[in-house]
Amino acid sequence: MIGCRMRTLDLGLIGNSRTSALIDRNASIIWWCYPQFDSDPICCSLLQDGPEEDAFGSIGIELDGVAAIEQQYERNSAVLQTRMRDAAGNGIEVIDFAPRFYHHGRLFAPSMLVRIVRRTAGRPRIALRVRPAANYGSMPAEVRCGTHHVSYGGSLQTMRLTTDAAVSAITHERPFFLQDSITLLMGPDETVDGAPREVGRSFYESTLGYWQSWVRNLAIPFEWQAVVIRAAITLKMNAFDDTGAIVAAVTTSIPEAPHSGRNWDYRYCWLRDAYFVVNALNSLGATDTMEHYLEYILNIIADTRDAPLQPVYGIRRETQLDESIAAALAGYRGMGPVRMGNLAYRQVQNDVFGSAILASTHAFFDSRLERPPGRLMFADLERLGEQAVRSYKVPDAGIWELRGSQRVHTSSSIMCWAACDRLGSIAERLGLSERAQYWKQHAESMHAEICEAAWNRDLNSFVSTFHGDRVDASLLLMAEVQFLEPSDPRFAATVRTIEQHLRRGQFLLRYDEEDDFGRPETAFLVCTLWWILALAQLGEKERARELFENVLSKCNHLGLLAEDVAPDTGELWGNFPQTYSMVGLIQCAARLSITWDKAY
């Protein structure tokens, strides 16, 4: 198994809403930001290049003479199982997870990974390769040995590996025969209370039980149940329990296309992306993520006072996400640069007001919530509404975060309209008739102006920018956010124009024009999923189902999607797994599935 490997996105995600890691088909942990989503990746070999033999930045296991490997999630959970066997039939099973369960009435979800290696057949001979990195791959972690543990320093927080394997098997990496099982507990530099085997077994059973109980309470569609369950678990793992933030992806700098330079750090909370995640999980009945996210949004509103709302924040509400380059990391398949931070925080993206308010609206209408919001929260949201009124026809960078130009983007204007429209609905719900009238009047005047400025009579379509002549895929959401009725002929005409200009095979581009990095080469997966939703709204369900099945065929072996796909090869590109893409799977499955009452 030693050699120079071609990295792919055939990876599994494990996590517990505090920390998360990516594991390849060979059961190597090749990406793990420790202790939290945005921390130094002590496992960073996903973004390293070159031979594996002397490399550091991963935590792997090797079975002598391995001949076959199978990998899957344990049913309805975030517990990953990798089975290996050699030509003689000797076999092992590797169980990986991040603990998450309730203990003494409190949620227990430490910054820890658990790895259990079991003998399944014969007399397997294995080797453990525990090689964490420090300072974004610039050096191996500092190693300190104890009696039953090894500590790895050099990063902001030391990681301790507690194990019932021989410490020398960790430090010297010599192969040994696995008699029964070994357990590796990897987390805070603290003494583990109990024998590793018993702790690992207890954590495994409790974590499996937690996820299966969580899934059991989801309201899922009849068709594509496994797809929806996997997407929902993935979204849940990307929500940060401490603050309620939702990261766009757990990785940084996986290129959107080969050698494109479109390498961005997605380990932060975009208000736009988070709205889509909250909306998708709400549709499944998983409202706890929304409640936590509302706390995050309201605290940001309090932080900013009357300052402009940023499109993206850190997971602890950090406002400055300055970019720098991790020089020691060559990048995915050697395609650097590897970025830390994201300058999008400096951009003006006027759709954020609508994203924040739409993510909050559901809470005012859901009687199940323990602490339903009221007039005080509404007053906070009204401050965003006033900014939406001032900004709906102001040039910005738009949903696609164009770094080189500012125009009045139709999608941003529509989301500003949505902010006012939903504030009107919330005010009615709260019995505030004067405020309801105030916001509805703003929404009506904005709607009329957007329809006038963003409609191109020559193209017979809405266009990307006021008085422009191009389309982009965000226009497919006009009916989704209720700006237009699906029956409005302008919506159907716009969908046809988008197909004509942006379709590449069975996928859609975001847009087809030069930007800071040239023309887009890969298809943004969520745009294809928006297209599918639009077709379903237009009554073209059979065509939509065919396109949806095609997207599903691009999921990796564990049902996960990245940000982009190459239309010609079907290969996944971009940060992984992408919350946008997983949200789209849930939305399309719900929209296209037959109903339960007609299923049998």
XYZ file of C-alpha atoms in Angstrom:
600
model
C 0.000 0.000 0.000
C 3.052 2.262 0.109
C 3.716 4.380 -2.930
C 2.540 7.502 -4.647
C -1.273 7.569 -4.619
C -3.550 9.499 -6.908
C -5.918 11.336 -4.604
C -9.632 11.244 -5.407
C -12.752 12.366 -3.585
C -13.755 8.780 -2.846
C -13.754 9.743 0.803
C -15.954 9.207 3.817
C -16.846 11.910 6.328
C -17.005 11.213 10.049
C -17.789 13.866 12.622
C -19.836 14.966 15.592
C -20.653 18.662 14.966
C -17.442 19.713 16.713
C -14.715 18.020 14.736
C -14.713 16.032 11.508
C -12.364 14.002 9.339
C -12.137 12.485 5.863
C -11.106 8.876 5.398
C -10.036 7.327 2.112
C -10.857 3.871 0.760
C -7.730 2.446 2.424
C -8.968 3.557 5.870
C -6.391 6.357 6.081
C -7.476 9.544 7.824
C -6.146 12.045 5.305
C -7.924 15.220 6.464
C -8.602 16.141 10.068
C -8.697 19.723 11.321
C -8.078 19.407 15.048
C -9.625 20.267 17.405
C -12.349 22.081 15.393
C -13.517 22.595 11.811
C -11.224 25.539 11.091
C -8.156 24.372 13.024
C -4.719 23.307 11.817
C -5.186 20.039 9.850
C -3.062 17.524 11.722
C -4.056 15.096 8.962
C -3.431 16.988 5.722
C -2.158 14.412 3.224
C -5.263 15.091 1.098
C -3.437 18.263 0.083
C 0.066 16.824 -0.063
C 1.807 15.508 -3.125
C 4.497 12.888 -3.584
C 5.381 9.413 -2.254
C 3.626 8.029 0.816
C 6.505 6.076 2.338
C 8.083 8.889 4.336
C 5.120 11.253 4.333
C 3.416 12.629 7.414
C -0.035 14.118 7.801
C -2.201 10.997 7.970
C -3.311 8.229 10.299
C -3.403 4.940 8.443
C -3.527 1.208 8.827
C -2.018 -1.403 6.548
C -2.940 -5.051 6.132
C -0.120 -7.163 4.744
C -0.917 -8.380 1.246
C -4.277 -6.641 1.119
C -6.278 -7.918 -1.834
C -9.778 -6.482 -1.346
C -11.328 -3.518 0.447
C -14.989 -2.703 1.069
C -16.282 0.435 2.720
C -19.682 1.578 3.900
C -21.439 3.489 6.634
C -23.155 1.502 9.310
C -26.862 1.810 8.687
C -28.352 5.263 9.353
C -25.261 6.567 11.093
C -22.024 8.546 10.800
C -19.983 5.461 11.724
C -17.707 4.342 8.883
C -16.743 0.704 8.389
C -13.833 -0.429 6.202
C -13.268 -4.161 5.667
C -9.992 -5.533 4.312
C -8.798 -9.018 3.493
C -5.689 -10.522 1.977
C -5.340 -13.223 -0.674
C -5.273 -15.949 1.996
C -8.566 -14.837 3.495
C -7.191 -13.107 6.580
C -9.295 -10.073 7.320
C -9.834 -7.008 9.486
C -12.562 -4.470 10.049
C -11.823 -0.804 10.805
C -14.529 1.206 12.568
C -14.147 5.011 12.574
C -16.371 7.622 14.208
C -16.462 10.765 16.323
C -18.337 10.222 19.604
C -21.738 11.907 19.875
C -24.402 10.887 22.377
C -26.248 11.994 25.473
C -24.593 11.263 28.810
C -26.100 12.251 32.167
C -28.608 14.416 30.308
C -25.962 16.378 28.398
C -24.686 16.023 24.864
C -21.198 14.487 24.810
C -19.340 15.366 21.599
C -15.633 15.924 22.271
C -12.966 16.779 19.709
C -12.138 13.102 19.415
C -11.968 10.341 16.852
C -12.253 6.678 17.743
C -10.741 3.911 15.633
C -11.474 0.266 16.433
C -9.597 -2.414 14.465
C -11.040 -5.922 14.711
C -9.860 -9.256 13.385
C -12.615 -10.767 11.251
C -10.901 -13.847 9.815
C -7.676 -15.811 10.000
C -4.434 -14.355 11.241
C -4.102 -10.854 9.776
C -0.841 -8.945 10.086
C -1.187 -5.189 10.308
C 0.857 -2.038 10.763
C -0.260 1.267 12.269
C 0.906 4.499 10.608
C 0.123 7.403 12.954
C 1.852 10.460 11.502
C 0.150 13.740 12.398
C 1.471 17.019 11.026
C 1.719 20.489 12.534
C 1.450 24.040 11.215
C -0.387 23.208 7.993
C 1.904 20.398 6.925
C 5.166 22.247 7.519
C 6.549 19.640 9.942
C 5.725 16.373 11.671
C 4.047 16.701 15.034
C 6.263 16.480 18.107
C 5.999 13.017 19.653
C 5.955 12.293 23.400
C 5.379 8.770 24.698
C 3.628 7.657 27.855
C 2.929 4.197 29.185
C -0.283 3.674 27.222
C -0.450 6.813 25.134
C 1.397 8.979 22.646
C 0.998 12.767 22.522
C 1.473 14.797 19.355
C 2.298 18.487 19.774
C 3.272 21.430 17.611
C -0.228 22.610 16.752
C -2.412 24.920 18.813
C -3.715 21.962 20.817
C -1.906 18.716 21.538
C -3.582 15.514 20.380
C -3.277 12.429 22.592
C -3.616 8.899 21.268
C -4.613 6.464 24.006
C -4.533 2.822 22.989
C -4.414 -0.779 24.097
C -1.986 -1.543 21.271
C 1.681 -1.568 22.137
C 3.064 1.967 22.141
C 6.054 0.668 20.188
C 3.656 -0.481 17.451
C 2.656 3.168 17.104
C 6.084 4.747 17.308
C 8.053 2.155 15.300
C 5.282 1.121 12.895
C 6.421 -2.502 12.811
C 3.823 -5.002 11.546
C 2.221 -7.374 14.071
C -0.393 -10.105 14.128
C -3.796 -8.859 15.246
C -5.141 -11.377 17.735
C -8.516 -9.836 18.509
C -8.951 -6.052 18.412
C -7.222 -2.792 19.240
C -8.719 0.607 20.001
C -7.282 4.049 19.276
C -8.800 7.030 21.113
C -7.529 10.266 19.552
C -8.415 13.586 21.130
C -7.618 16.044 23.931
C -4.380 15.594 25.860
C -6.172 14.245 28.906
C -6.252 10.957 30.778
C -8.924 8.595 29.498
C -11.156 7.256 32.242
C -11.235 3.514 31.591
C -9.631 0.835 29.473
C -9.449 1.902 25.789
C -11.315 -1.189 24.619
C -14.233 -0.638 26.984
C -14.331 3.115 26.353
C -14.251 2.549 22.590
C -16.996 -0.085 22.726
C -19.223 2.090 24.902
C -18.670 5.162 22.707
C -19.364 3.086 19.596
C -22.656 1.696 20.848
C -23.831 5.054 22.181
C -22.844 6.961 19.027
C -24.501 4.416 16.768
C -27.619 4.648 18.907
C -27.606 8.448 18.793
C -27.484 8.638 14.989
C -30.036 5.901 14.443
C -32.420 7.606 16.872
C -31.869 10.957 15.131
C -32.614 9.423 11.730
C -35.706 7.677 13.065
C -37.261 11.073 13.768
C -36.715 12.432 10.253
C -39.721 12.940 7.983
C -38.269 11.528 4.778
C -39.819 11.007 1.321
C -40.728 7.492 0.193
C -38.266 7.331 -2.684
C -34.494 7.789 -2.384
C -34.633 7.280 1.373
C -30.972 6.267 1.678
C -29.914 9.346 -0.323
C -31.869 11.693 1.927
C -30.678 10.048 5.140
C -27.032 10.235 4.105
C -27.406 13.861 3.037
C -29.144 14.805 6.287
C -26.476 13.171 8.451
C -23.783 14.929 6.438
C -25.449 18.315 6.900
C -25.826 17.677 10.619
C -22.110 16.915 10.894
C -21.324 20.283 9.262
C -23.191 22.262 11.935
C -20.953 23.522 14.757
C -22.644 22.820 18.084
C -20.772 25.461 20.052
C -22.229 28.447 18.205
C -24.766 27.151 15.669
C -22.589 28.029 12.663
C -22.813 25.787 9.597
C -19.693 25.336 7.479
C -19.934 25.188 3.694
C -17.524 22.222 3.599
C -14.864 20.701 5.841
C -12.020 21.239 3.357
C -10.020 24.046 1.860
C -8.549 24.517 -1.595
C -9.751 21.481 -3.505
C -9.862 23.090 -6.974
C -13.193 23.701 -8.670
C -11.504 22.492 -11.861
C -8.033 21.059 -12.620
C -5.269 23.683 -12.508
C -7.876 26.456 -12.379
C -6.559 28.349 -9.355
C -10.155 28.381 -8.051
C -8.996 27.118 -4.666
C -10.962 28.462 -1.702
C -11.245 27.818 2.012
C -14.808 26.709 2.782
C -14.436 25.983 6.520
C -16.582 28.971 7.432
C -20.242 29.901 7.656
C -21.791 31.557 4.611
C -25.190 32.938 5.568
C -26.509 31.946 2.144
C -25.372 28.319 2.385
C -26.584 28.051 5.953
C -30.079 29.148 4.936
C -30.277 26.303 2.436
C -29.076 23.812 5.056
C -31.590 25.011 7.641
C -34.377 24.938 5.071
C -33.541 21.363 4.028
C -33.308 20.018 7.574
C -36.511 21.823 8.557
C -38.275 20.073 5.697
C -37.254 16.774 7.313
C -38.411 17.860 10.749
C -34.892 18.324 12.157
C -35.462 21.763 13.654
C -32.690 21.680 16.261
C -30.125 22.884 13.703
C -32.339 25.880 12.919
C -32.684 26.758 16.605
C -28.906 26.735 17.089
C -28.345 28.681 13.880
C -30.833 31.339 14.969
C -28.687 31.960 18.036
C -25.686 32.384 15.750
C -27.506 34.839 13.467
C -28.965 36.893 16.314
C -25.589 37.187 17.972
C -24.080 38.352 14.685
C -26.822 40.971 14.360
C -26.007 42.142 17.898
C -22.282 42.156 17.077
C -22.688 44.253 13.952
C -25.252 46.761 15.241
C -25.872 48.878 12.150
C -22.731 47.772 10.325
C -23.230 45.937 7.008
C -23.860 42.227 7.259
C -20.980 40.148 5.887
C -21.660 37.196 3.572
C -19.419 34.896 5.610
C -18.225 34.638 9.197
C -15.981 32.354 11.186
C -17.534 29.512 13.134
C -17.126 31.508 16.360
C -18.519 34.652 14.658
C -15.080 35.953 13.672
C -15.422 38.833 11.244
C -11.915 38.878 9.758
C -10.960 35.865 7.656
C -7.833 37.175 5.985
C -6.288 34.888 3.391
C -2.822 33.401 3.548
C -1.107 30.523 1.767
C -0.033 27.238 3.383
C 3.281 27.043 1.544
C 4.177 23.569 2.814
C 1.115 21.983 1.191
C 1.349 21.330 -2.546
C -2.424 21.095 -2.912
C -4.841 18.454 -4.136
C -2.901 16.432 -6.741
C -0.265 19.140 -6.524
C -2.714 21.828 -7.690
C -2.080 24.640 -5.215
C -2.308 27.111 -3.723
C -3.729 25.967 -0.397
C -5.527 28.903 1.173
C -6.330 29.650 4.791
C -9.065 32.238 5.234
C -11.442 33.718 2.683
C -11.521 37.306 1.476
C -15.196 36.966 0.575
C -15.822 38.389 4.043
C -14.882 41.796 2.632
C -17.347 41.601 -0.236
C -20.718 43.247 -0.547
C -23.265 40.496 -1.242
C -26.715 41.924 -0.796
C -28.536 38.601 -0.815
C -27.346 37.994 2.767
C -30.253 39.975 4.249
C -32.752 37.656 2.628
C -30.706 34.581 3.545
C -30.657 35.521 7.216
C -34.373 36.354 7.372
C -35.493 33.323 5.352
C -33.488 31.051 7.648
C -35.326 32.570 10.609
C -38.876 32.684 9.233
C -39.751 29.038 9.819
C -39.222 29.440 13.564
C -42.064 31.972 13.837
C -44.538 29.475 12.371
C -43.432 26.199 14.005
C -45.428 25.486 17.164
C -43.172 22.549 18.081
C -40.274 24.774 19.137
C -39.474 24.930 22.836
C -38.678 28.664 22.686
C -40.624 30.176 19.782
C -39.335 33.604 18.742
C -41.408 36.711 19.334
C -41.397 40.465 18.931
C -37.861 41.013 20.210
C -36.377 38.709 17.585
C -38.621 40.261 14.960
C -37.231 43.695 15.874
C -33.698 42.350 15.333
C -34.668 41.021 11.925
C -36.300 44.307 10.990
C -32.864 45.914 11.160
C -31.773 43.556 8.409
C -34.920 44.380 6.478
C -34.064 48.062 6.515
C -30.647 47.219 5.093
C -32.354 45.146 2.403
C -34.523 48.113 1.428
C -31.434 50.293 1.099
C -29.447 47.671 -0.808
C -31.741 45.904 -3.258
C -30.574 47.922 -6.260
C -27.011 48.589 -5.133
C -24.152 46.915 -7.083
C -22.525 43.959 -5.344
C -20.361 40.884 -5.982
C -23.424 38.660 -6.318
C -24.102 35.078 -5.296
C -21.089 33.839 -7.269
C -18.722 36.178 -5.434
C -17.136 37.781 -8.478
C -13.968 39.424 -7.250
C -13.367 41.716 -10.194
C -16.653 43.492 -10.850
C -19.723 44.906 -9.136
C -23.155 45.049 -10.749
C -26.756 45.057 -9.601
C -27.381 41.316 -9.482
C -30.937 40.130 -9.911
C -30.534 37.268 -7.433
C -29.371 39.697 -4.734
C -32.311 41.993 -5.438
C -34.759 39.103 -5.262
C -33.382 38.011 -1.896
C -33.757 41.573 -0.600
C -37.363 41.390 -1.778
C -37.728 38.045 0.015
C -36.465 39.650 3.230
C -39.243 42.238 3.126
C -41.886 39.758 1.999
C -41.157 37.364 4.872
C -40.993 40.180 7.422
C -44.504 41.062 6.324
C -45.615 37.468 6.896
C -43.923 37.317 10.298
C -45.538 40.586 11.341
C -48.962 39.193 10.414
C -48.207 36.082 12.451
C -47.343 38.265 15.452
C -50.449 40.420 15.007
C -48.454 43.527 14.093
C -50.707 44.843 11.350
C -48.918 48.169 10.840
C -45.519 46.499 10.480
C -47.033 43.893 8.159
C -48.377 46.609 5.885
C -45.041 48.450 6.014
C -43.033 45.443 4.854
C -45.571 44.279 2.284
C -45.551 47.709 0.671
C -41.768 47.634 0.422
C -41.941 44.142 -1.068
C -44.505 45.183 -3.673
C -42.534 48.193 -4.882
C -39.291 46.210 -4.994
C -40.997 43.416 -6.916
C -42.278 45.815 -9.565
C -38.889 47.450 -10.040
C -37.021 44.149 -10.244
C -39.455 42.832 -12.856
C -38.926 45.952 -14.931
C -35.126 46.195 -14.657
C -34.224 42.485 -14.785
C -36.495 41.376 -17.653
C -34.859 41.301 -21.083
C -37.510 41.425 -23.797
C -35.086 40.418 -26.548
C -34.078 37.254 -24.675
C -37.613 36.728 -23.340
C -36.009 36.003 -19.988
C -34.988 37.429 -16.667
C -31.266 38.150 -16.716
C -28.415 38.106 -14.210
C -28.071 41.851 -13.783
C -30.314 44.854 -14.116
C -30.534 45.847 -17.814
C -28.133 43.009 -18.684
C -28.144 40.425 -21.460
C -26.838 37.261 -19.765
C -28.359 34.598 -17.547
C -27.023 32.677 -14.570
C -28.316 29.655 -12.701
C -29.432 31.560 -9.583
C -32.470 32.748 -11.588
C -33.817 29.201 -11.313
C -34.681 29.968 -7.679
C -37.247 32.661 -8.492
C -40.157 30.297 -7.969
C -38.427 28.508 -5.078
C -38.335 31.740 -3.026
C -41.868 32.634 -4.271
C -40.824 35.681 -6.279
C -42.767 34.198 -9.216
C -45.448 31.552 -9.330
C -44.331 28.411 -11.203
C -47.248 29.024 -13.578
C -45.928 32.464 -14.537
C -44.900 32.214 -18.224
C -41.869 34.388 -17.480
C -40.510 31.659 -15.208
C -40.813 28.944 -17.865
C -39.245 31.235 -20.453
C -36.316 31.965 -18.142
C -35.729 28.265 -17.479
C -35.609 27.603 -21.245
C -33.143 30.440 -21.793
C -30.903 29.139 -19.009
C -30.943 25.678 -20.560
C -30.007 27.132 -23.920
C -27.030 29.074 -22.584
C -25.729 27.104 -19.593
C -26.459 23.449 -20.282
C -23.472 21.161 -20.738
C -24.705 17.631 -21.322
C -26.854 16.722 -18.320
C -25.458 19.516 -16.144
C -25.601 23.289 -15.817
C -22.843 25.842 -15.409
C -23.272 28.677 -12.896
C -22.707 31.198 -15.665
C -20.881 31.307 -18.964
C -18.797 34.431 -19.002
C -15.239 35.421 -18.215
C -14.447 36.122 -14.582
C -11.199 36.649 -12.668
C -10.067 33.110 -13.561
C -11.439 32.728 -17.087
C -14.556 30.786 -18.014
C -15.916 28.111 -15.653
C -14.964 24.590 -16.791
C -16.924 22.424 -14.366
C -20.611 22.360 -13.522
C -21.671 23.574 -10.082
C -23.726 20.626 -8.889
C -26.326 22.580 -6.959
C -27.186 24.519 -10.134
C -28.153 21.274 -11.846
C -30.228 20.390 -8.793
C -31.943 23.805 -8.953
C -32.680 23.090 -12.602
C -34.276 19.793 -11.591
C -36.416 21.580 -8.987
C -37.508 24.137 -11.593
C -38.468 21.424 -14.085
C -40.539 19.718 -11.402
C -42.315 23.009 -10.703
C -43.067 23.292 -14.420
C -44.650 19.833 -14.363
C -41.807 18.066 -16.209
C -41.295 15.439 -13.519
C -40.166 12.571 -15.724
C -37.435 14.657 -17.277
C -36.484 15.922 -13.822
C -36.294 12.366 -12.448
C -33.973 11.319 -15.256
C -31.656 14.255 -14.576
C -31.763 13.529 -10.844
C -30.763 9.915 -11.325
C -27.842 11.143 -13.411
C -26.676 13.390 -10.558
C -27.008 10.505 -8.111
C -24.745 8.421 -10.341
C -21.980 10.971 -9.663
C -22.093 10.514 -5.881
C -19.063 8.723 -4.546
C -19.292 5.183 -3.197
C -20.620 6.501 0.123
C -23.279 8.795 -1.333
C -21.390 12.081 -0.943
C -20.964 14.941 -3.412
C -18.405 17.701 -3.858
C -19.108 21.183 -5.147
C -18.514 20.587 -8.867
C -18.505 17.883 -11.516
C -16.674 17.698 -14.832
C -19.464 17.289 -17.424
C -17.280 15.212 -19.767
C -15.766 12.745 -17.260
C -18.195 12.874 -14.341
C -15.302 13.397 -11.902
C -15.984 15.366 -8.735
C -14.086 18.582 -8.048
C -14.255 21.333 -5.460
C -14.493 21.327 -1.687
C -15.970 18.228 -0.111
C -18.528 17.279 0.939
C -20.356 20.411 -0.157
C -23.411 21.340 1.902
C -25.041 23.043 -1.097
C -24.903 19.797 -3.066
C -26.207 17.627 -0.230
C -29.078 20.094 0.341
C -30.001 19.802 -3.338
C -30.260 16.026 -3.032
C -32.770 16.375 -0.202
C -34.819 18.996 -2.020
C -35.011 17.068 -5.276
C -35.864 13.769 -3.607
C -38.662 15.425 -1.653
C -40.007 17.208 -4.739
C -39.889 14.183 -7.061
C -40.811 11.284 -4.790
C -44.215 9.703 -4.896
C -46.119 10.319 -1.671
C -46.285 7.730 1.096
C -50.049 7.322 0.727
C -49.558 6.248 -2.901
C -46.473 4.116 -2.359
C -48.098 0.769 -1.609
